[in-house]
Short mmCIF file of C-alpha atoms and ligand atoms in Angstrom, two decimals:
data_model
loop_
_atom_site.label_atom_id
_atom_site.label_comp_id
_atom_site.label_asym_id
_atom_site.label_seq_id
_atom_site.Cartn_x
_atom_site.Cartn_y
_atom_site.Cartn_z
CA MET T 21 -98.84 -105.78 -166.57
CA SER T 22 -100.69 -104.20 -169.31
CA ASP T 23 -99.46 -106.11 -172.35
CA LYS T 24 -102.06 -108.63 -173.84
CA LYS T 25 -100.54 -111.82 -172.29
CA GLY T 26 -100.70 -110.38 -168.67
CA LYS T 27 -104.39 -109.32 -169.23
CA GLN T 28 -105.33 -112.82 -170.53
CA ARG T 29 -103.75 -114.32 -167.51
CA GLU T 30 -105.33 -111.95 -165.29
CA GLU T 31 -108.70 -113.04 -166.50
CA MET T 32 -108.25 -116.73 -166.59
CA GLN T 33 -106.41 -117.57 -163.63
CA SER T 34 -108.24 -117.71 -160.22
CA LEU T 35 -105.52 -117.34 -157.57
CA LYS T 36 -105.33 -118.34 -153.77
CA ILE T 37 -104.33 -115.16 -152.10
CA LEU T 38 -103.43 -114.87 -148.38
CA ILE T 39 -103.89 -111.36 -146.86
CA ILE T 40 -101.98 -110.56 -143.68
CA ASP T 41 -103.04 -107.05 -142.24
CA ASP T 42 -104.32 -105.99 -139.06
CA ASN T 43 -106.46 -103.57 -140.49
CA GLU T 44 -109.82 -105.05 -140.89
CA GLN T 45 -111.21 -102.40 -143.33
CA ILE T 46 -108.34 -102.97 -145.74
CA THR T 47 -108.66 -106.74 -145.78
CA LYS T 48 -112.37 -106.56 -146.35
CA MET T 49 -111.92 -104.01 -149.19
CA LEU T 50 -109.15 -106.22 -150.85
CA THR T 51 -111.26 -109.43 -150.30
CA THR T 52 -114.41 -107.66 -152.09
CA PHE T 53 -112.33 -106.46 -155.06
CA LEU T 54 -110.26 -109.59 -155.44
CA GLU T 55 -113.35 -111.76 -155.06
CA LEU T 56 -115.09 -109.84 -157.72
CA LYS T 57 -112.02 -110.54 -159.91
CA GLU T 58 -112.74 -114.40 -159.23
CA HIS T 59 -109.76 -114.89 -156.88
CA LYS T 60 -109.96 -116.80 -153.60
CA CYS T 61 -108.85 -114.68 -150.33
CA THR T 62 -107.81 -115.89 -146.89
CA ILE T 63 -107.37 -113.32 -144.34
CA ALA T 64 -105.11 -113.26 -141.33
CA ASN T 65 -105.42 -110.42 -139.06
CA ASP T 66 -102.08 -111.06 -137.17
CA GLY T 67 -98.50 -112.04 -137.97
CA LYS T 68 -98.69 -115.37 -135.97
CA GLU T 69 -101.74 -116.61 -137.49
CA GLY T 70 -100.29 -115.51 -140.92
CA LEU T 71 -97.11 -117.27 -140.39
CA GLY T 72 -98.74 -120.43 -139.87
CA LEU T 73 -100.78 -120.13 -142.92
CA ILE T 74 -97.82 -119.27 -145.11
CA LYS T 75 -96.13 -122.41 -143.70
CA GLU T 76 -99.11 -124.60 -144.67
CA ASN T 77 -98.29 -123.56 -148.25
CA GLU T 78 -101.78 -123.49 -149.70
CA HIS T 79 -101.65 -120.06 -151.54
CA ASP T 80 -100.25 -118.83 -154.69
CA VAL T 81 -99.50 -115.31 -153.36
CA VAL T 82 -99.17 -113.61 -150.08
CA LEU T 83 -99.83 -110.03 -149.29
CA LEU T 84 -98.13 -109.05 -146.02
CA ASP T 85 -98.58 -105.92 -144.04
CA LEU T 86 -95.18 -104.77 -142.12
CA ALA T 87 -96.64 -102.58 -139.28
CA MET T 88 -98.99 -104.85 -137.11
CA PRO T 89 -99.04 -105.14 -133.34
CA GLU T 90 -96.77 -107.56 -131.71
CA PHE T 91 -95.90 -110.14 -134.29
CA ASP T 92 -95.25 -107.79 -137.01
CA GLY T 93 -94.25 -108.31 -140.78
CA TYR T 94 -90.69 -108.15 -140.02
CA ALA T 95 -91.09 -111.02 -137.50
CA VAL T 96 -92.82 -113.12 -140.22
CA ILE T 97 -90.03 -112.56 -142.69
CA LYS T 98 -87.43 -113.22 -140.10
CA ASP T 99 -88.99 -116.57 -138.99
CA LEU T 100 -89.38 -117.63 -142.72
CA GLU T 101 -85.89 -116.66 -143.47
CA GLU T 102 -84.66 -118.77 -140.41
CA ASN T 103 -86.71 -121.79 -141.90
CA ASN T 104 -85.22 -121.22 -145.34
CA LEU T 105 -88.80 -120.52 -146.62
CA LEU T 106 -88.72 -116.88 -147.53
CA ARG T 107 -87.52 -117.62 -151.14
CA GLU T 108 -89.90 -120.56 -151.52
CA ARG T 109 -93.03 -118.35 -150.86
CA LYS T 110 -94.25 -115.60 -153.11
CA ILE T 111 -94.61 -112.63 -150.89
CA ILE T 112 -95.51 -109.09 -151.71
CA VAL T 113 -94.67 -106.75 -148.81
CA PHE T 114 -97.55 -104.24 -148.59
CA THR T 115 -97.06 -101.17 -146.22
CA ALA T 116 -97.90 -97.74 -145.51
CA SER T 117 -94.92 -97.45 -143.31
CA THR T 118 -92.19 -94.72 -143.90
CA ILE T 119 -89.71 -97.18 -145.25
CA THR T 120 -86.51 -96.04 -147.33
CA GLN T 121 -85.76 -97.60 -150.71
CA GLU T 122 -82.62 -98.96 -149.06
CA GLU T 123 -84.69 -101.06 -146.48
CA LEU T 124 -87.05 -102.05 -149.46
CA ASP T 125 -83.96 -103.30 -151.66
CA SER T 126 -82.77 -105.08 -148.56
CA LEU T 127 -85.91 -107.09 -147.96
CA VAL T 128 -85.97 -108.06 -151.76
CA GLN T 129 -82.40 -109.09 -151.37
CA ARG T 130 -83.32 -111.36 -148.29
CA GLY T 131 -85.90 -112.97 -150.53
CA ILE T 132 -89.35 -111.34 -150.48
CA THR T 133 -90.74 -111.42 -154.07
CA SER T 134 -92.02 -107.81 -154.45
CA TYR T 135 -93.28 -104.88 -152.42
CA ILE T 136 -96.03 -102.22 -152.97
CA LEU T 137 -96.62 -99.00 -151.04
CA LYS T 138 -99.99 -98.09 -149.50
CA PRO T 139 -102.22 -96.38 -150.47
CA ILE T 140 -102.26 -98.28 -153.68
CA ASP T 141 -104.14 -98.22 -156.98
CA ILE T 142 -106.16 -101.52 -156.82
CA ASP T 143 -105.51 -102.17 -160.42
CA LYS T 144 -101.86 -101.84 -160.13
CA LEU T 145 -102.00 -104.21 -157.02
CA LEU T 146 -103.97 -106.87 -159.04
CA SER T 147 -101.31 -106.72 -161.86
CA LYS T 148 -98.55 -107.00 -159.21
CA ILE T 149 -100.37 -110.02 -157.71
CA VAL T 150 -100.92 -111.68 -161.10
CA GLU T 151 -97.29 -111.06 -162.00
CA THR T 152 -95.80 -112.28 -158.85
CA ALA T 153 -97.86 -115.55 -158.95
CA ASN T 154 -96.55 -116.22 -162.38
CA SER T 155 -92.89 -115.31 -161.56
CA MET X 18 -40.60 -59.78 -131.79
CA ALA X 19 -37.67 -60.87 -129.52
CA PRO X 20 -38.01 -63.44 -126.70
CA ILE X 21 -37.75 -61.83 -123.14
CA LYS X 22 -34.64 -63.64 -122.53
CA HIS X 23 -32.62 -61.92 -125.39
CA THR X 24 -33.53 -58.56 -123.87
CA LEU X 25 -32.42 -59.75 -120.44
CA PHE X 26 -29.24 -61.06 -121.64
CA LEU X 27 -28.48 -57.87 -123.74
CA VAL X 28 -29.09 -55.72 -120.67
CA SER X 29 -27.19 -57.73 -118.32
CA GLY X 30 -24.25 -58.50 -120.76
CA VAL X 31 -23.87 -54.92 -121.64
CA SER X 32 -23.80 -53.89 -117.92
CA SER X 33 -21.47 -56.70 -116.88
CA PHE X 34 -19.20 -55.76 -119.75
CA ILE X 35 -19.35 -52.07 -118.63
CA ILE X 36 -18.45 -53.14 -115.00
CA PHE X 37 -15.78 -55.50 -116.14
CA TYR X 38 -14.34 -52.69 -118.53
CA MET X 39 -14.26 -50.12 -115.77
CA GLY X 40 -12.21 -52.77 -113.71
CA ILE X 41 -9.69 -53.26 -116.32
CA VAL X 42 -9.39 -49.52 -117.03
CA ASN X 43 -9.08 -48.72 -113.35
CA TYR X 44 -6.27 -51.48 -113.04
CA LEU X 45 -4.35 -50.44 -116.02
CA SER X 46 -4.26 -46.68 -114.85
CA ALA X 47 -3.81 -47.51 -111.12
CA THR X 48 -0.40 -46.48 -109.50
CA ASP X 49 -1.02 -48.77 -106.54
CA LYS X 50 -1.30 -52.47 -108.37
CA SER X 51 -2.41 -54.38 -105.54
CA ASN X 52 -5.29 -51.78 -104.76
CA GLY X 53 -6.26 -52.11 -108.74
CA MET X 54 -6.18 -55.77 -108.57
CA ILE X 55 -8.79 -55.99 -105.80
CA LEU X 56 -11.02 -53.64 -107.70
CA LEU X 57 -10.44 -55.70 -110.84
CA ILE X 58 -11.45 -58.92 -109.12
CA PHE X 59 -14.28 -57.35 -107.42
CA SER X 60 -15.59 -56.02 -111.00
CA ILE X 61 -15.14 -59.54 -112.51
CA LEU X 62 -17.24 -61.04 -109.56
CA VAL X 63 -19.86 -58.39 -109.89
CA ALA X 64 -20.09 -58.96 -113.64
CA ALA X 65 -20.20 -62.71 -113.35
CA GLY X 66 -22.80 -62.39 -110.53
CA THR X 67 -24.95 -60.34 -112.79
CA LEU X 68 -24.78 -62.78 -115.75
CA LEU X 69 -25.51 -65.94 -113.35
CA SER X 70 -28.51 -64.00 -111.75
CA THR X 71 -29.64 -62.97 -115.22
CA VAL X 72 -29.65 -66.69 -116.09
CA TYR X 73 -31.57 -67.42 -113.04
CA ILE X 74 -34.15 -64.81 -113.55
CA SER X 75 -34.67 -65.55 -117.04
CA ARG X 76 -35.15 -69.18 -116.53
CA SER X 77 -37.76 -68.46 -113.56
CA ILE X 78 -39.69 -66.07 -115.90
CA THR X 79 -39.47 -67.92 -119.31
CA LYS X 80 -39.58 -71.40 -118.28
CA PRO X 81 -43.21 -71.21 -116.70
CA ILE X 82 -44.38 -68.67 -119.40
CA GLU X 83 -43.22 -71.31 -122.15
CA LYS X 84 -45.15 -73.91 -120.24
CA LEU X 85 -48.21 -71.75 -119.81
CA ALA X 86 -48.07 -70.86 -123.66
CA HIS X 87 -47.92 -74.97 -124.23
CA ASN X 88 -50.84 -75.52 -122.05
CA MET X 89 -52.79 -72.78 -123.88
CA ARG X 90 -52.05 -74.07 -127.28
CA GLU X 91 -53.15 -77.53 -126.12
CA PHE X 92 -56.47 -76.02 -124.56
CA SER X 93 -57.47 -74.46 -127.56
CA LYS X 94 -56.95 -77.64 -129.50
CA THR X 95 -58.84 -80.04 -127.05
CA ASN X 96 -60.81 -77.49 -125.12
CA LYS X 97 -59.74 -79.53 -122.19
CA LEU X 98 -57.35 -78.41 -119.30
CA SER X 99 -54.42 -80.59 -119.11
CA LYS X 100 -53.20 -81.70 -115.88
CA LYS X 101 -50.09 -83.21 -117.13
CA ASN X 102 -47.99 -80.15 -117.19
CA PRO X 103 -48.54 -78.30 -113.87
CA ILE X 104 -46.84 -74.86 -113.50
CA LYS X 105 -44.59 -74.23 -110.60
CA THR X 106 -43.49 -70.64 -110.18
CA ASN X 107 -42.49 -68.34 -107.30
CA VAL X 108 -43.14 -65.29 -109.62
CA GLN X 109 -46.27 -63.71 -108.30
CA GLU X 110 -47.41 -62.29 -111.67
CA ILE X 111 -46.94 -65.61 -113.47
CA PHE X 112 -48.74 -67.38 -110.65
CA GLU X 113 -51.76 -65.16 -111.09
CA LEU X 114 -51.56 -65.28 -114.78
CA ASN X 115 -51.76 -69.05 -114.61
CA GLU X 116 -54.45 -69.11 -112.10
CA ASN X 117 -56.70 -66.68 -114.27
CA PHE X 118 -56.12 -69.06 -117.24
CA GLU X 119 -57.11 -72.05 -115.38
CA THR X 120 -60.37 -70.44 -113.94
CA MET X 121 -61.14 -69.34 -117.45
CA GLY X 122 -60.42 -72.82 -118.81
CA GLU X 123 -62.68 -74.45 -116.34
CA GLN X 124 -65.45 -71.95 -117.34
CA VAL X 125 -65.09 -72.75 -121.01
CA GLU X 126 -65.13 -76.50 -120.28
CA GLN X 127 -68.33 -75.95 -118.24
CA THR X 128 -69.92 -73.93 -121.15
CA ILE X 129 -69.11 -76.51 -123.67
CA GLU X 130 -70.53 -79.44 -121.46
CA VAL X 131 -73.71 -77.37 -121.32
CA GLN X 132 -73.74 -76.73 -124.90
CA ASN X 133 -73.22 -80.48 -125.72
CA GLU X 134 -76.11 -81.36 -123.55
CA TYR X 135 -78.39 -78.91 -125.46
CA VAL X 136 -77.04 -80.34 -128.86
CA GLU X 137 -78.02 -83.93 -127.66
CA LYS X 138 -81.51 -82.75 -126.60
CA LEU X 139 -82.14 -81.09 -129.84
CA LYS X 140 -81.11 -84.13 -131.76
CA GLU X 141 -83.36 -86.09 -129.57
CA MET X 142 -86.19 -83.63 -130.34
CA ASP X 143 -85.49 -83.91 -134.13
CA ARG X 144 -85.72 -87.72 -133.90
CA LYS X 145 -89.02 -87.62 -131.93
CA LYS X 146 -90.32 -85.15 -134.68
CA LEU X 147 -89.55 -87.32 -137.32
CA GLU X 148 -90.81 -90.24 -135.54
CA PHE X 149 -94.12 -88.53 -134.71
CA SER X 150 -94.72 -87.46 -138.52
CA SER X 151 -93.69 -90.83 -139.57
CA MET X 152 -96.31 -92.20 -137.37
CA VAL X 153 -98.90 -89.63 -138.41
CA SER X 154 -98.32 -90.31 -142.07
CA HIS X 155 -98.70 -94.09 -141.47
CA GLU X 156 -101.94 -93.28 -139.69
CA LEU X 157 -103.31 -91.18 -142.37
CA LYS X 158 -102.38 -93.53 -145.27
CA THR X 159 -103.75 -96.58 -143.59
CA PRO X 160 -107.61 -95.41 -143.93
CA LEU X 161 -106.76 -94.06 -147.61
CA VAL X 162 -106.32 -97.63 -148.56
CA PRO X 163 -110.02 -98.65 -148.28
CA ILE X 164 -111.16 -95.21 -149.40
CA LEU X 165 -109.30 -95.28 -152.67
CA GLY X 166 -109.92 -98.95 -153.20
CA TYR X 167 -113.83 -98.74 -152.99
CA VAL X 168 -113.69 -95.43 -154.97
CA GLN X 169 -111.88 -97.18 -157.45
CA MET X 170 -114.35 -100.12 -157.47
CA LEU X 171 -117.06 -97.77 -157.90
CA GLN X 172 -115.63 -96.17 -160.93
CA ASN X 173 -115.48 -99.55 -162.56
CA LYS X 174 -119.00 -100.27 -163.85
CA ASP X 175 -118.19 -103.99 -164.16
CA LEU X 176 -117.23 -104.48 -160.57
CA LEU X 177 -120.06 -102.99 -158.28
CA GLY X 178 -122.63 -102.14 -160.92
CA GLY X 179 -122.91 -99.21 -163.02
CA LEU X 180 -123.69 -95.58 -161.41
CA ASN X 181 -125.67 -92.93 -163.02
CA GLU X 182 -123.91 -89.78 -164.41
CA LYS X 183 -124.36 -87.52 -161.43
CA GLN X 184 -123.22 -90.39 -159.11
CA MET X 185 -120.13 -91.06 -161.18
CA GLU X 186 -119.33 -87.40 -161.10
CA ALA X 187 -119.48 -87.40 -157.50
CA VAL X 188 -117.36 -90.54 -157.32
CA ASP X 189 -114.77 -88.87 -159.38
CA GLU X 190 -114.64 -85.77 -157.13
CA ILE X 191 -113.95 -88.01 -154.17
CA HIS X 192 -111.36 -89.76 -156.15
CA ALA X 193 -109.57 -86.46 -157.02
CA SER X 194 -109.64 -85.12 -153.46
CA THR X 195 -108.41 -88.42 -151.93
CA VAL X 196 -105.53 -88.40 -154.35
CA LYS X 197 -104.89 -84.90 -153.32
CA LEU X 198 -104.72 -85.84 -149.73
CA GLN X 199 -102.69 -88.68 -150.43
CA ARG X 200 -100.13 -86.42 -152.12
CA LEU X 201 -100.31 -83.97 -149.40
CA VAL X 202 -99.44 -86.68 -146.73
CA GLY X 203 -96.37 -87.72 -148.77
CA ASP X 204 -95.26 -84.15 -149.37
CA ILE X 205 -95.54 -83.18 -145.71
CA LEU X 206 -93.40 -85.97 -144.60
CA THR X 207 -90.90 -85.30 -147.41
CA THR X 208 -90.63 -81.75 -146.22
CA GLN X 209 -90.22 -82.67 -142.65
CA LYS X 210 -87.32 -84.99 -143.59
CA LEU X 211 -85.80 -82.13 -145.79
CA ASP X 212 -86.04 -79.78 -142.80
CA LEU X 213 -84.29 -82.26 -140.44
CA GLY X 214 -81.67 -83.11 -143.14
CA LYS X 215 -82.98 -86.86 -143.04
CA LEU X 216 -84.03 -87.43 -146.53
CA ASP X 217 -81.79 -90.12 -147.69
CA PHE X 218 -80.26 -89.99 -151.32
CA THR X 219 -79.25 -93.11 -153.26
CA VAL X 220 -76.20 -92.26 -155.37
CA GLU X 221 -75.98 -94.37 -158.47
CA LYS X 222 -74.84 -93.86 -162.03
CA ILE X 223 -77.70 -92.22 -164.16
CA SER X 224 -78.21 -91.71 -167.78
CA PHE X 225 -79.80 -88.46 -168.64
CA ALA X 226 -81.17 -89.84 -171.89
CA GLU X 227 -82.80 -92.55 -170.08
CA LEU X 228 -84.06 -90.10 -167.34
CA PHE X 229 -85.63 -87.81 -169.88
CA ASN X 230 -87.15 -90.64 -171.78
CA SER X 231 -89.07 -91.78 -168.71
CA ILE X 232 -90.13 -88.24 -167.93
CA ILE X 233 -91.39 -87.64 -171.51
CA LYS X 234 -93.18 -91.07 -171.48
CA GLU X 235 -94.74 -90.33 -168.19
CA PHE X 236 -96.07 -86.97 -169.11
CA THR X 237 -97.09 -87.24 -172.79
CA PRO X 238 -100.51 -88.89 -172.23
CA ILE X 239 -101.39 -85.81 -169.91
CA THR X 240 -99.95 -83.08 -172.25
CA ASN X 241 -101.58 -84.76 -175.38
CA GLU X 242 -104.99 -84.70 -173.50
CA LYS X 243 -104.41 -81.01 -172.82
CA ASN X 244 -103.07 -80.22 -176.10
CA ILE X 245 -99.87 -79.13 -174.70
CA ASN X 246 -96.52 -79.27 -176.65
CA LEU X 247 -94.00 -80.96 -174.48
CA GLU X 248 -90.66 -80.73 -175.97
CA LEU X 249 -87.24 -82.08 -175.07
CA GLN X 250 -84.14 -79.98 -175.76
CA PHE X 251 -81.27 -82.69 -175.21
CA GLU X 252 -79.17 -84.56 -177.51
CA GLY X 253 -76.90 -87.56 -176.90
CA ASP X 254 -76.33 -88.57 -173.35
CA ILE X 255 -74.78 -87.53 -170.12
CA GLU X 256 -74.05 -89.79 -167.29
CA ILE X 257 -73.62 -88.59 -163.77
CA GLN X 258 -73.51 -90.07 -160.30
CA SER X 259 -76.61 -88.75 -158.51
CA ASP X 260 -80.11 -89.75 -157.39
CA SER X 261 -82.33 -90.41 -160.34
CA ASP X 262 -85.63 -90.88 -158.45
CA ARG X 263 -85.19 -87.53 -156.79
CA ILE X 264 -84.13 -85.59 -160.05
CA ASN X 265 -87.12 -87.25 -161.53
CA GLN X 266 -89.30 -85.78 -158.53
CA VAL X 267 -87.95 -82.26 -159.31
CA PHE X 268 -88.73 -82.35 -162.94
CA SER X 269 -92.25 -83.87 -162.20
CA ASN X 270 -93.04 -81.24 -159.66
CA LEU X 271 -91.91 -78.36 -162.23
CA ILE X 272 -93.58 -79.86 -165.09
CA LYS X 273 -97.06 -80.38 -163.17
CA ASN X 274 -96.72 -76.66 -162.23
CA ALA X 275 -96.07 -75.71 -165.83
CA ILE X 276 -99.20 -77.78 -167.01
CA ASP X 277 -101.46 -75.90 -164.78
CA PHE X 278 -100.33 -72.36 -165.81
CA VAL X 279 -99.74 -72.78 -169.71
CA PRO X 280 -102.73 -71.30 -171.76
CA LYS X 281 -105.31 -73.71 -173.12
CA ASN X 282 -104.72 -75.10 -176.50
CA SER X 283 -101.56 -73.30 -177.04
CA GLY X 284 -99.50 -74.40 -174.13
CA LYS X 285 -95.83 -75.08 -174.77
CA ILE X 286 -93.40 -76.87 -172.14
CA THR X 287 -89.77 -77.39 -172.96
CA ILE X 288 -87.56 -79.31 -170.76
CA GLY X 289 -83.77 -80.01 -171.03
CA ALA X 290 -80.25 -79.96 -169.77
CA THR X 291 -76.87 -78.53 -170.81
CA ASP X 292 -73.39 -79.76 -169.88
CA SER X 293 -71.40 -77.25 -167.96
CA ASP X 294 -68.13 -78.69 -166.55
CA LYS X 295 -68.64 -80.08 -163.24
CA SER X 296 -72.49 -79.96 -163.31
CA LEU X 297 -75.51 -80.21 -165.46
CA GLU X 298 -77.87 -77.20 -165.82
CA CYS X 299 -81.45 -78.32 -166.28
CA PHE X 300 -84.46 -76.29 -167.03
CA VAL X 301 -88.18 -76.49 -167.34
CA GLN X 302 -89.64 -73.66 -169.35
CA ASP X 303 -93.35 -72.76 -170.05
CA ASN X 304 -95.29 -70.08 -171.87
CA GLY X 305 -97.84 -69.66 -169.10
CA VAL X 306 -99.10 -66.85 -166.81
CA GLY X 307 -95.39 -65.96 -165.35
CA ILE X 308 -94.61 -64.88 -161.97
CA SER X 309 -94.07 -61.40 -160.82
CA GLU X 310 -90.69 -60.27 -159.53
CA ILE X 311 -92.17 -59.86 -155.83
CA ASN X 312 -93.37 -63.40 -155.88
CA GLN X 313 -90.33 -65.07 -157.36
CA LYS X 314 -88.57 -64.63 -154.13
CA ASP X 315 -91.34 -66.42 -152.14
CA ILE X 316 -92.52 -69.23 -154.39
CA PHE X 317 -89.87 -71.71 -152.95
CA LYS X 318 -91.02 -71.24 -149.42
CA LYS X 319 -93.16 -73.88 -147.81
CA PHE X 320 -97.09 -73.61 -148.44
CA TYR X 321 -96.55 -70.33 -150.46
CA GLN X 322 -99.06 -69.99 -153.31
CA ILE X 323 -99.73 -66.96 -155.40
CA ASP X 324 -103.42 -66.11 -155.04
CA THR X 325 -104.92 -65.71 -158.51
CA SER X 326 -107.92 -66.99 -160.27
CA THR X 327 -105.79 -69.58 -162.00
CA SER X 328 -104.25 -70.83 -158.78
CA ARG X 329 -107.40 -71.07 -157.00
CA LYS X 330 -108.69 -73.90 -159.17
CA ARG X 331 -105.44 -75.89 -158.87
CA SER X 332 -105.02 -78.62 -156.31
CA GLY X 333 -101.32 -78.01 -155.13
CA SER X 334 -100.21 -77.78 -151.45
CA GLY X 335 -97.63 -75.26 -151.89
CA LEU X 336 -94.87 -77.65 -151.20
CA GLY X 337 -93.76 -78.75 -154.61
CA LEU X 338 -91.13 -76.09 -154.95
CA ALA X 339 -89.89 -76.23 -151.52
CA ILE X 340 -89.41 -79.89 -152.13
CA CYS X 341 -87.64 -79.20 -155.28
CA LYS X 342 -85.22 -76.61 -153.56
CA GLY X 343 -84.57 -79.09 -150.76
CA ILE X 344 -83.79 -81.99 -152.99
CA ILE X 345 -81.47 -79.97 -155.41
CA GLU X 346 -79.59 -78.34 -152.48
CA GLY X 347 -79.41 -81.77 -150.89
CA LEU X 348 -77.63 -83.01 -154.22
CA GLY X 349 -75.32 -80.03 -154.00
CA GLY X 350 -76.88 -77.83 -156.73
CA LYS X 351 -78.89 -74.73 -156.85
CA ILE X 352 -82.44 -73.88 -158.19
CA TRP X 353 -83.61 -70.48 -159.46
CA VAL X 354 -86.38 -69.01 -161.59
CA GLU X 355 -86.63 -66.33 -164.38
CA SER X 356 -89.95 -65.25 -165.49
CA ILE X 357 -91.82 -62.34 -167.34
CA GLU X 358 -95.46 -61.88 -166.26
CA GLY X 359 -97.79 -62.84 -169.07
CA LYS X 360 -94.88 -64.39 -171.17
CA GLY X 361 -93.87 -67.49 -169.37
CA THR X 362 -91.44 -69.00 -166.80
CA LYS X 363 -88.17 -70.82 -166.79
CA PHE X 364 -86.91 -72.68 -163.89
CA TYR X 365 -83.24 -73.57 -163.73
CA PHE X 366 -81.39 -76.04 -161.52
CA THR X 367 -77.94 -77.45 -161.45
CA ILE X 368 -76.94 -80.88 -160.52
CA PRO X 369 -73.20 -81.74 -159.60
CA LYS X 370 -72.01 -84.73 -161.77
CA LYS X 371 -70.64 -86.14 -158.57
CA ILE X 372 -72.39 -85.81 -155.22
CA VAL X 373 -70.01 -84.39 -152.69
CA ARG X 374 -70.69 -86.61 -149.73
CA SER X 375 -70.56 -83.65 -147.42
CA THR X 376 -73.20 -81.96 -148.98
CA ILE X 377 -75.68 -84.75 -148.03
CA LYS X 378 -76.93 -83.95 -144.69
CA LYS X 379 -77.33 -87.47 -143.11
CA ASP X 380 -77.64 -88.15 -139.37
CA SER X 381 -74.42 -89.39 -138.15
CA ASN X 382 -75.75 -92.23 -135.86
N1 LIG A 20 -94.61 -72.47 -163.91
C1 LIG A 20 -95.45 -71.65 -163.03
N2 LIG A 20 -95.95 -70.61 -163.61
C2 LIG A 20 -96.63 -69.76 -162.85
N3 LIG A 20 -96.66 -69.75 -161.50
C3 LIG A 20 -95.99 -70.90 -160.93
C4 LIG A 20 -95.41 -71.89 -161.77
N4 LIG A 20 -94.86 -72.81 -160.89
C5 LIG A 20 -95.04 -72.40 -159.52
N5 LIG A 20 -95.93 -71.30 -159.64
C6 LIG A 20 -96.35 -70.56 -158.41
O1 LIG A 20 -95.64 -70.88 -157.30
C7 LIG A 20 -96.67 -71.38 -156.33
C8 LIG A 20 -95.81 -72.52 -155.46
O2 LIG A 20 -95.63 -73.67 -156.30
P1 LIG A 20 -95.49 -75.10 -155.54
O3 LIG A 20 -94.41 -74.98 -154.51
O4 LIG A 20 -95.24 -76.13 -156.73
O5 LIG A 20 -96.86 -75.35 -154.94
P2 LIG A 20 -98.26 -75.82 -155.61
O6 LIG A 20 -97.94 -76.04 -157.11
O7 LIG A 20 -98.52 -76.84 -154.76
O8 LIG A 20 -99.12 -74.71 -155.59
C9 LIG A 20 -97.71 -71.93 -157.13
O9 LIG A 20 -98.87 -71.97 -156.28
C10 LIG A 20 -97.75 -70.94 -158.19
O10 LIG A 20 -98.48 -69.60 -157.83
MG1 LIG A 21 -96.59 -77.79 -157.50
#
């Protein structure tokens, strides 16, 4: 969001962000960036742990990687769906996988809030996070 | 062409008639009537016998041949020998004919079976290839995330502290190369998918006015910065059923190329489309360096780049036009180029207003 209102919100709000990704360099980079922007980050390096944290519902936005060993992002989505929580939480799917537009659309249809493809422009990611938190 | 039985009946009919006729003539002209009668009855018997044996011969030849012809027709349709309709014959030639046909049929069946196995193996290999390049692309993109992230943080002096001019230049170079690498990874995967016919197209109603709007909006900042005159030749609107993201990608690739080749400060790029019955003819024209006739044939090939001083400074991969060609052909259209060296280049491509489903190569499983 590049309009004035979006910019203001971006600067004012401090969001609680949950990052679920098995790649520690990615989670570290994102934490560095988002904390410089005055947001608070929680990290889960696997899907199981992430799912537990999503259920506790203490975060404004969740960044969810799809490709993770064993309990992956799809498994997280499926579990949330079965517990009718998928539409209740603000989840941004965040993936480097070769995923088709159709698959992404179907994930949105099932109830994820948004998606962004890796590699990303961190400024765009931040706008998306703020936009999703306020949606 | 006449069936064999007609010939048989004609020959036997004529000969029985001649025999019968000779019997009658003999009887009428005979002085000894009882002798004539015997000969007449004899000629009637011979004539009838000829006819009867003709019927028998004709049946024993034509019936199995008709059956064989039927089996052959079935075989050419199904490529499988049918066991339903076995041929019984005591005519040796027909027996041999049928045996040869069955041997040939079995061989064809075997060959087809082997071929099908190969086709399955090839499909499997295609799947593995795509799986592999998808995996490679995932593995390459993942480390690009932190690289790009930190570079972007370094470029923003409010985040990790300001850099001096030389350091900033270095970081900008890293950024440019990383973006190039990122594009290359995407392009390679797209090309691989095109090769294997696995690029998926989403067909929806698209408005060309909207499409051109977003393209112009996307490129105006870049062309303004480089003092290039970007012009749209298109009035009103045309709506078609096609894939707007892919068409956008084609225009983008062509415009990006044009931007690189137009002269500094007097560059001009014109894009547009005209309605031509069942399809749209689109173009991207520039007043750049042009492409020689020899090179025009090759530029659509993968990784082909013309080696000139201008092109050496560019950041392309040589995949842009190959992807354009793949997409346009996938959508059922054609792409070609007209150019005069030193004067400029005009790329044309057509897009059918409705995608014919069969032109989209998609895996059937
Ligand atoms: N508008 C143009 N004017 C002159 N040459 C061009 C133009 N577009 C493409 N070419 C030539 O065709 C080659 C292949 O283009 P492309 O497939 O897009 O690869 P890339 O742009 O990555 O080099 C380019 O390297 C360039 O030499
Ligand atoms: Mg190019």
